[in-house]
mmCIF file of C-alpha atoms in Angstrom:
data_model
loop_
_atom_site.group_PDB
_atom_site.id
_atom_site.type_symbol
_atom_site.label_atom_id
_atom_site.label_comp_id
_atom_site.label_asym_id
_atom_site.label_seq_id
_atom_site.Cartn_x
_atom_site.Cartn_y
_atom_site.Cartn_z
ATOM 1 C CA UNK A 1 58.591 22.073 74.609
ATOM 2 C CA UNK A 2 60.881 23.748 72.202
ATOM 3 C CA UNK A 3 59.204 27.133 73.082
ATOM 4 C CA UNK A 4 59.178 26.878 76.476
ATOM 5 C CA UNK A 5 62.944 26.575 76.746
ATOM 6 C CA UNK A 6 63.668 29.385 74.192
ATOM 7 C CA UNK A 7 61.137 31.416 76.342
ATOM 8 C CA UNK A 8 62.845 30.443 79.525
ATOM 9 C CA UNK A 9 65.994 30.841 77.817
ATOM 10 C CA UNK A 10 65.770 34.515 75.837
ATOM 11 C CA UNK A 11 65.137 36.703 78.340
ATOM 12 C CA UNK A 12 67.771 35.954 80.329
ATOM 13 C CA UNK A 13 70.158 35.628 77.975
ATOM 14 C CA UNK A 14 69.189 39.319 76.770
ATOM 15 C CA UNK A 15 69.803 40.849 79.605
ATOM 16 C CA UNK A 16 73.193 38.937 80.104
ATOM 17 C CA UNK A 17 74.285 40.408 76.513
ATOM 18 C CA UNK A 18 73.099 44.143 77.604
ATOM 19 C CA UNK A 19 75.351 44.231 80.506
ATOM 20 C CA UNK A 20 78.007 42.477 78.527
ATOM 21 C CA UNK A 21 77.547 44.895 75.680
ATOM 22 C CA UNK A 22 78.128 47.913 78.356
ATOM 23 C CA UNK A 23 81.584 46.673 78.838
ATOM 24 C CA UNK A 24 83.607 49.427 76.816
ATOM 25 C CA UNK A 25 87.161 48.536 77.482
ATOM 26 C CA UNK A 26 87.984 45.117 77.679
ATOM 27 C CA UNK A 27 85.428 42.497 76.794
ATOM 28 C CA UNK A 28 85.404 39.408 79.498
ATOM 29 C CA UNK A 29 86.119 35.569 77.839
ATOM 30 C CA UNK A 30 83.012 34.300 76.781
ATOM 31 C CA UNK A 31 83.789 31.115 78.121
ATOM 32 C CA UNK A 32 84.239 32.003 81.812
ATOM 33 C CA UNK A 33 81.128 34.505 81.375
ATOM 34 C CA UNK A 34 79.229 31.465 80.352
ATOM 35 C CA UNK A 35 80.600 28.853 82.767
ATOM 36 C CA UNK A 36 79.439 31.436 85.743
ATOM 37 C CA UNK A 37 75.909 31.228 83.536
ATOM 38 C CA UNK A 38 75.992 27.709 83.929
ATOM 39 C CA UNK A 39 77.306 27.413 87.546
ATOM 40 C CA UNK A 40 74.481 29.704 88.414
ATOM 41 C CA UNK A 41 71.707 27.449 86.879
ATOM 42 C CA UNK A 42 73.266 24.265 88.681
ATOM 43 C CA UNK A 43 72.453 26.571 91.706
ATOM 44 C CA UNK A 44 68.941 25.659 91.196
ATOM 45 C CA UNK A 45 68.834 21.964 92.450
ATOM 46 C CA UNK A 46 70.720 22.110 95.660
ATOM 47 C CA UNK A 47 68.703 25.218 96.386
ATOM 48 C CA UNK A 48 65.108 23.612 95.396
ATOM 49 C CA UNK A 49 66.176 20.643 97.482
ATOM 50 C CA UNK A 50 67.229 22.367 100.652
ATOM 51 C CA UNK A 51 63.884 24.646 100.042
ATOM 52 C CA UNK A 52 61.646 21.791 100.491
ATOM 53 C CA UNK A 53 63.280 19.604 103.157
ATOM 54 C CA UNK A 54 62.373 23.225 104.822
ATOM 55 C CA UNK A 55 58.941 23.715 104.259
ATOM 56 C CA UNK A 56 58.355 19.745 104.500
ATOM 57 C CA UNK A 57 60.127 19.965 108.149
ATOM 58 C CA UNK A 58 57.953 23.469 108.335
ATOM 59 C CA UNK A 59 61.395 24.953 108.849
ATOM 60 C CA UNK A 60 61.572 29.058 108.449
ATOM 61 C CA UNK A 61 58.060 28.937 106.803
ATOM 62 C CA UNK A 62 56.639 32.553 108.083
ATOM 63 C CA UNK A 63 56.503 35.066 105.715
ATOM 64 C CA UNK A 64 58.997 37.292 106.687
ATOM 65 C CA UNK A 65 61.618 34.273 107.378
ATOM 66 C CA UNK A 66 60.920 32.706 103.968
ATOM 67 C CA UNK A 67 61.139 35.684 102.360
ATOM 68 C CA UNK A 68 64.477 36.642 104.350
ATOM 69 C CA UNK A 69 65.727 33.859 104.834
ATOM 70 C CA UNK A 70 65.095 30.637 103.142
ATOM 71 C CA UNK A 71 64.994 32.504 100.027
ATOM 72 C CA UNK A 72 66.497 35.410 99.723
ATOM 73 C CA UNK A 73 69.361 34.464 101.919
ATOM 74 C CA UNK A 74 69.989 31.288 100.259
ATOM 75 C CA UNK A 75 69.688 32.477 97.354
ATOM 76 C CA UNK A 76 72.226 35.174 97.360
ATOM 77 C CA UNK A 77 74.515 33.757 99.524
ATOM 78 C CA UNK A 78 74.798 30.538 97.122
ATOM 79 C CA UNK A 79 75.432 33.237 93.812
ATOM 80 C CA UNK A 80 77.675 35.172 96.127
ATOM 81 C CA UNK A 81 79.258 31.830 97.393
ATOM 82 C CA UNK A 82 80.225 31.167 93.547
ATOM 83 C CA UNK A 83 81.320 34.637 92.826
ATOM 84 C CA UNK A 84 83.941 35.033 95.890
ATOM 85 C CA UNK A 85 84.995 31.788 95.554
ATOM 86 C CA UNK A 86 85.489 31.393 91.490
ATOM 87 C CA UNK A 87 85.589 34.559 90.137
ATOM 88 C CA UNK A 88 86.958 37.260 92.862
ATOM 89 C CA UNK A 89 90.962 36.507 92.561
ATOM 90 C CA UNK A 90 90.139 35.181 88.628
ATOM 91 C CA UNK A 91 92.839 36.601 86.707
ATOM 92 C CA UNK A 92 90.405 37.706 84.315
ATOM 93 C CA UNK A 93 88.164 39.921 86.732
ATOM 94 C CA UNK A 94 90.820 42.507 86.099
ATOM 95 C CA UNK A 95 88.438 46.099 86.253
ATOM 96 C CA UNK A 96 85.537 47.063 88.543
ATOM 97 C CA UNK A 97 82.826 46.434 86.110
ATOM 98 C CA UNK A 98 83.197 42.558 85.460
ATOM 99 C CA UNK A 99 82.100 42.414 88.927
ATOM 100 C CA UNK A 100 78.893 43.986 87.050
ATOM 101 C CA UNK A 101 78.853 41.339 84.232
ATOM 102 C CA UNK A 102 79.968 38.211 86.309
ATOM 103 C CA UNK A 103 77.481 38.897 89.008
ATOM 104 C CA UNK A 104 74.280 39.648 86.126
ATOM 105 C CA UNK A 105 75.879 36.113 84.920
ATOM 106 C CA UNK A 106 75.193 33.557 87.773
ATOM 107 C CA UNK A 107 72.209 35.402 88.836
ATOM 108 C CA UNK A 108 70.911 35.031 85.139
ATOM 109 C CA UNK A 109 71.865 31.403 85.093
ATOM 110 C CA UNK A 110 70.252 30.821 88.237
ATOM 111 C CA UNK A 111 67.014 32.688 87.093
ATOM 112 C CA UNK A 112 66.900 30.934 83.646
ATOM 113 C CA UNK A 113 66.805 27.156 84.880
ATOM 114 C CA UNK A 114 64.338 28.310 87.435
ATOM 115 C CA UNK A 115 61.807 29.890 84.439
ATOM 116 C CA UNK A 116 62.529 26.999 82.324
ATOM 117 C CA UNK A 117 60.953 24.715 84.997
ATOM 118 C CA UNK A 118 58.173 27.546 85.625
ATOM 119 C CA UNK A 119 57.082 27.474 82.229
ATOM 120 C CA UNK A 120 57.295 24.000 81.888
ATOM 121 C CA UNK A 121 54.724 23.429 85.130
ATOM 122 C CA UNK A 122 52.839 26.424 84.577
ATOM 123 C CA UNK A 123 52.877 27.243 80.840
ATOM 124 C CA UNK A 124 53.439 29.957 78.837
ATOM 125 C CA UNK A 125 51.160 32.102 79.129
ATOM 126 C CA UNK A 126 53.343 33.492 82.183
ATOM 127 C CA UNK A 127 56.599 33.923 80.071
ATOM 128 C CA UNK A 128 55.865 37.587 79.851
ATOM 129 C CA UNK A 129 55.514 38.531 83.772
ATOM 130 C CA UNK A 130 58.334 36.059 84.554
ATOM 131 C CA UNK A 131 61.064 37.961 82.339
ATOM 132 C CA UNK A 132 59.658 41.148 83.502
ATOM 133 C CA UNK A 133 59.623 40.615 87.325
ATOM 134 C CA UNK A 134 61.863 37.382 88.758
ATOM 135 C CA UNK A 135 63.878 37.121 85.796
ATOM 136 C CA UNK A 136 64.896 40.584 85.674
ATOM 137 C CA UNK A 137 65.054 40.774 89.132
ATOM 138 C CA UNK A 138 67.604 38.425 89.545
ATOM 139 C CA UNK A 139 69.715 40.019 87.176
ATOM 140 C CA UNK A 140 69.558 42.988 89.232
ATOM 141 C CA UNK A 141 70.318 41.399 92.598
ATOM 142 C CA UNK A 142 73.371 40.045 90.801
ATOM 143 C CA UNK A 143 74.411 43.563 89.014
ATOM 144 C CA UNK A 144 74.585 45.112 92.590
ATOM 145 C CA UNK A 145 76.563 42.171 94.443
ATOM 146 C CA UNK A 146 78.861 42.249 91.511
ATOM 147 C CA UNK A 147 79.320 46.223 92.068
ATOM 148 C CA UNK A 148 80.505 45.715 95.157
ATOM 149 C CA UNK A 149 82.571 42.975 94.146
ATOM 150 C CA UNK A 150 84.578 45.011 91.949
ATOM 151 C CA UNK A 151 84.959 47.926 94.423
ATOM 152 C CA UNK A 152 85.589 44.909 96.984
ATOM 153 C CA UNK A 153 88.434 44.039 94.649
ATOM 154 C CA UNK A 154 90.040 47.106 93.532
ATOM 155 C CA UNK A 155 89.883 49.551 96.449
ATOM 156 C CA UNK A 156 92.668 49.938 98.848
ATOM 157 C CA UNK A 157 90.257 50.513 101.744
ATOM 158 C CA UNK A 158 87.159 49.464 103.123
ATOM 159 C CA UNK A 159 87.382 45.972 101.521
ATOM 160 C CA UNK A 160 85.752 43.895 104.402
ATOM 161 C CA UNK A 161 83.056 46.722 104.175
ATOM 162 C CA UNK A 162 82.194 46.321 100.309
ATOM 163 C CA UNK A 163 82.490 42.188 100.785
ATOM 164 C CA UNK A 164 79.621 42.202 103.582
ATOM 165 C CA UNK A 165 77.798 44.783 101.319
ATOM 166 C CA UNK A 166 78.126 42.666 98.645
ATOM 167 C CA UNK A 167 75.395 39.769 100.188
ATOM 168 C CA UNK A 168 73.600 41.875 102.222
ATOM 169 C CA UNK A 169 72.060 44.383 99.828
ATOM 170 C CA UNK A 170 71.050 41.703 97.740
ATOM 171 C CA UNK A 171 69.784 39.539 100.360
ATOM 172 C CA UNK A 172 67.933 42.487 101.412
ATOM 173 C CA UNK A 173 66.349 43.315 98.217
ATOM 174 C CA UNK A 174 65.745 40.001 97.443
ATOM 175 C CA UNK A 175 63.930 39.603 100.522
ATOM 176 C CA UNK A 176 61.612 43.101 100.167
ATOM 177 C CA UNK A 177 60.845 41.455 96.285
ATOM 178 C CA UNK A 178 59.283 38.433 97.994
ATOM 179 C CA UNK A 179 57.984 39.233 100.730
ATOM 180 C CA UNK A 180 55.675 41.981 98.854
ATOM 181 C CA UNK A 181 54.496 39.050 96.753
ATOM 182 C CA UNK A 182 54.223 36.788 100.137
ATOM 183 C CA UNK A 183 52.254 39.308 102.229
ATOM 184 C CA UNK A 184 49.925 41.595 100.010
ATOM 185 C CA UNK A 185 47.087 40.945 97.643
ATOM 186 C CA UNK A 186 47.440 44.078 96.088
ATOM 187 C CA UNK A 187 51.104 43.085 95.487
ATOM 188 C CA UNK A 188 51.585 44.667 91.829
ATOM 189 C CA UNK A 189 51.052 48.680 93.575
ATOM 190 C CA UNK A 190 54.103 48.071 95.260
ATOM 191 C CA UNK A 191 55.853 45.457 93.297
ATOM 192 C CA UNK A 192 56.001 47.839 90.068
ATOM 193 C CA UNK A 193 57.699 51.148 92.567
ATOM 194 C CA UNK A 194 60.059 48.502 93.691
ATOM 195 C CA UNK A 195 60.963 47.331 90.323
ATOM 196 C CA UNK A 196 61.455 50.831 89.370
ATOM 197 C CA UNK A 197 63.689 51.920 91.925
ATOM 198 C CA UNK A 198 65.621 47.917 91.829
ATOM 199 C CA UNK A 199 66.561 49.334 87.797
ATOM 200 C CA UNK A 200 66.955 52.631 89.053
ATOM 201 C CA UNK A 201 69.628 51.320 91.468
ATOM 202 C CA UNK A 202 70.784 49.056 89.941
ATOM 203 C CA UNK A 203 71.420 51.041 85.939
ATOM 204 C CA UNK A 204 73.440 53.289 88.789
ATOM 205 C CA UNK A 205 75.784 50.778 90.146
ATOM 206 C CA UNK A 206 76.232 50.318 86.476
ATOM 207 C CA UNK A 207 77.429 53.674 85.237
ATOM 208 C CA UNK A 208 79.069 53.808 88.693
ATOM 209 C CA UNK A 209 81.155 50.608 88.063
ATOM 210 C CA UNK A 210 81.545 52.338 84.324
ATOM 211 C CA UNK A 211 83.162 55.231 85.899
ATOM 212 C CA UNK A 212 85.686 53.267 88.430
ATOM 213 C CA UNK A 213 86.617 51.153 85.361
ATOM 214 C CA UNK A 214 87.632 54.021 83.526
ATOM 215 C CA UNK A 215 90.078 55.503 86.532
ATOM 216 C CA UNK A 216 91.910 51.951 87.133
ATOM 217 C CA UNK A 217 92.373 52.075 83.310
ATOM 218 C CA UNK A 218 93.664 55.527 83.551
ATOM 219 C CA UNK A 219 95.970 55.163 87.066
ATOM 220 C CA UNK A 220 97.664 51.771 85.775
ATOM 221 C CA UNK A 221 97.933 52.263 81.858
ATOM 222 C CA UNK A 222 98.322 55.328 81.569
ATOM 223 C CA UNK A 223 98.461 56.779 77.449
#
C-alpha cells in the first residue's frame, strides 16, 4: 500500500516543485501552495459522485459529451471554480506567474488523489503511463488556466476576455485528451502529438508568464 501512495503521490508532487522552482522572483507561501494542492484533491469526491449519478441516470454518456462535458467541463470548471474564488484577489497572487504555480497546484492535487485510487484498483504496474499522460496532463490544463489567470489579474484590458479564456482552453484541451482515448483504438498515434504540443503550449505560457512577471516587477519597483 505504502508504494502505491508514494507512486500516486511523486509524480505529482514533482511536477508541482518544477513549476514552483521556475518562480525566480518571489517564491509563493508554501502553505497556501499546498492548501490549493489539497483543495484540488478534495475535488475528487464531489466530482466522482456527480460522474456516476450521470452515467447511472445515462446522463451526457456519448463520447463527445463525456469527453466535453461531464469531464472535461467539470473538471476544469471545479479547479477553475477554486482558483477564481480562493486564490484570484489572494493577497499573495501578487505577479503573473503564480497564476502558473497556483493553477499546476489544484490541478496536481486533483490528479494525485485520482492516481492514488487508480493504482490502488488497478495496480502498479500502470504508475508509469499514469504520471506520463493524466497526471501530467492535468498539470498542464492547470499551467494554462493559471496563465490566463495572471494576465486576467494584472492587465488593464481585456480582463473578461482572459477570465473566459481561462476555462475554456482547458476545458477544451481537456476534452480533445479524452475524447482521443474515448473514440480511437489506435489512441497512442495521436495521444503522444497531443501530449507534445499540450508541453509545447503549455512550457510557453510558462516563459510567457516568466516574461510578464518580470515587467510588473520592473513598472512597480522599479531599481
Amino acid at each position: 500500500m505504502l508504494g502505491i501512495v508514494t507512486a500516486g503521490v511523486a509524480p505529482g508532487l514533482a511536477l508541482l516543485s518544477y513549476f514552483y522552482l521556475k518562480d525566480q522572483y518571489d517564491s509563493e507561501p508554501l502553505s497556501l501552495v499546498s492548501k490549493t494542492f489539497l483543495f484540488g484533491a478534495l475535488l475528487v469526491f464531489p466530482l466522482m459522485f456527480i460522474q456516476y449519478v450521470l452515467a447511472a441516470e445515462g446522463i451526457l454518456q456519448g463520447d463527445f459529451t463525456k469527453a466535453f462535458g461531464t469531464v472535461g467541463l467539470l473538471e476544469e470548471f471545479f479547479k477553475w471554480f477554486i482558483l477564481y474564488y480562493t486564490i484570484f484577489q489572494h493577497i499573495a497572487f501578487d505577479e503573473p506567474y503564480d497564476g502558473i504555480i497556483y493553477g499546476a497546484s489544484v490541478s496536481l492535487g486533483f490528479a494525485t488523489a485520482e492516481n492514488i485510487f487508480y493504482l490502488v484498483a488497478n495496480g502498479l504496474q500502470d504508475a508509469i503511463g499514469r504520471a506520463l499522460l493524466p497526471v501530467s496532463s492535468h498539470a498542464l490544463f492547470g499551467v494554462i488556466m493559471g496563465y490566463y489567470l495572471g494576465k486576467a489579474k494584472f492587465s488593464e484590458h481585456s480582463i473578461k476576455k482572459w477570465i473566459v479564456l481561462s476555462l475554456t482552453v482547458p476545458v477544451l484541451l481537456h476534452g480533445i485528451y479524452d475524447y482521443i482515448l474515448m473514440t480511437r483504438e489506435d489512441w497512442l498515434l495521436l495521444m503522444v502529438p497531443f501530449m507534445i504540443f499540450l508541453w509545447w503550449l503549455g512550457l510557453r505560457k510558462v516563459k510567457k508568464a516568466r516574461i510578464l512577471t518580470l515587467k510588473h516587477i520592473e513598472r512597480h519597483y522599479p531599481i
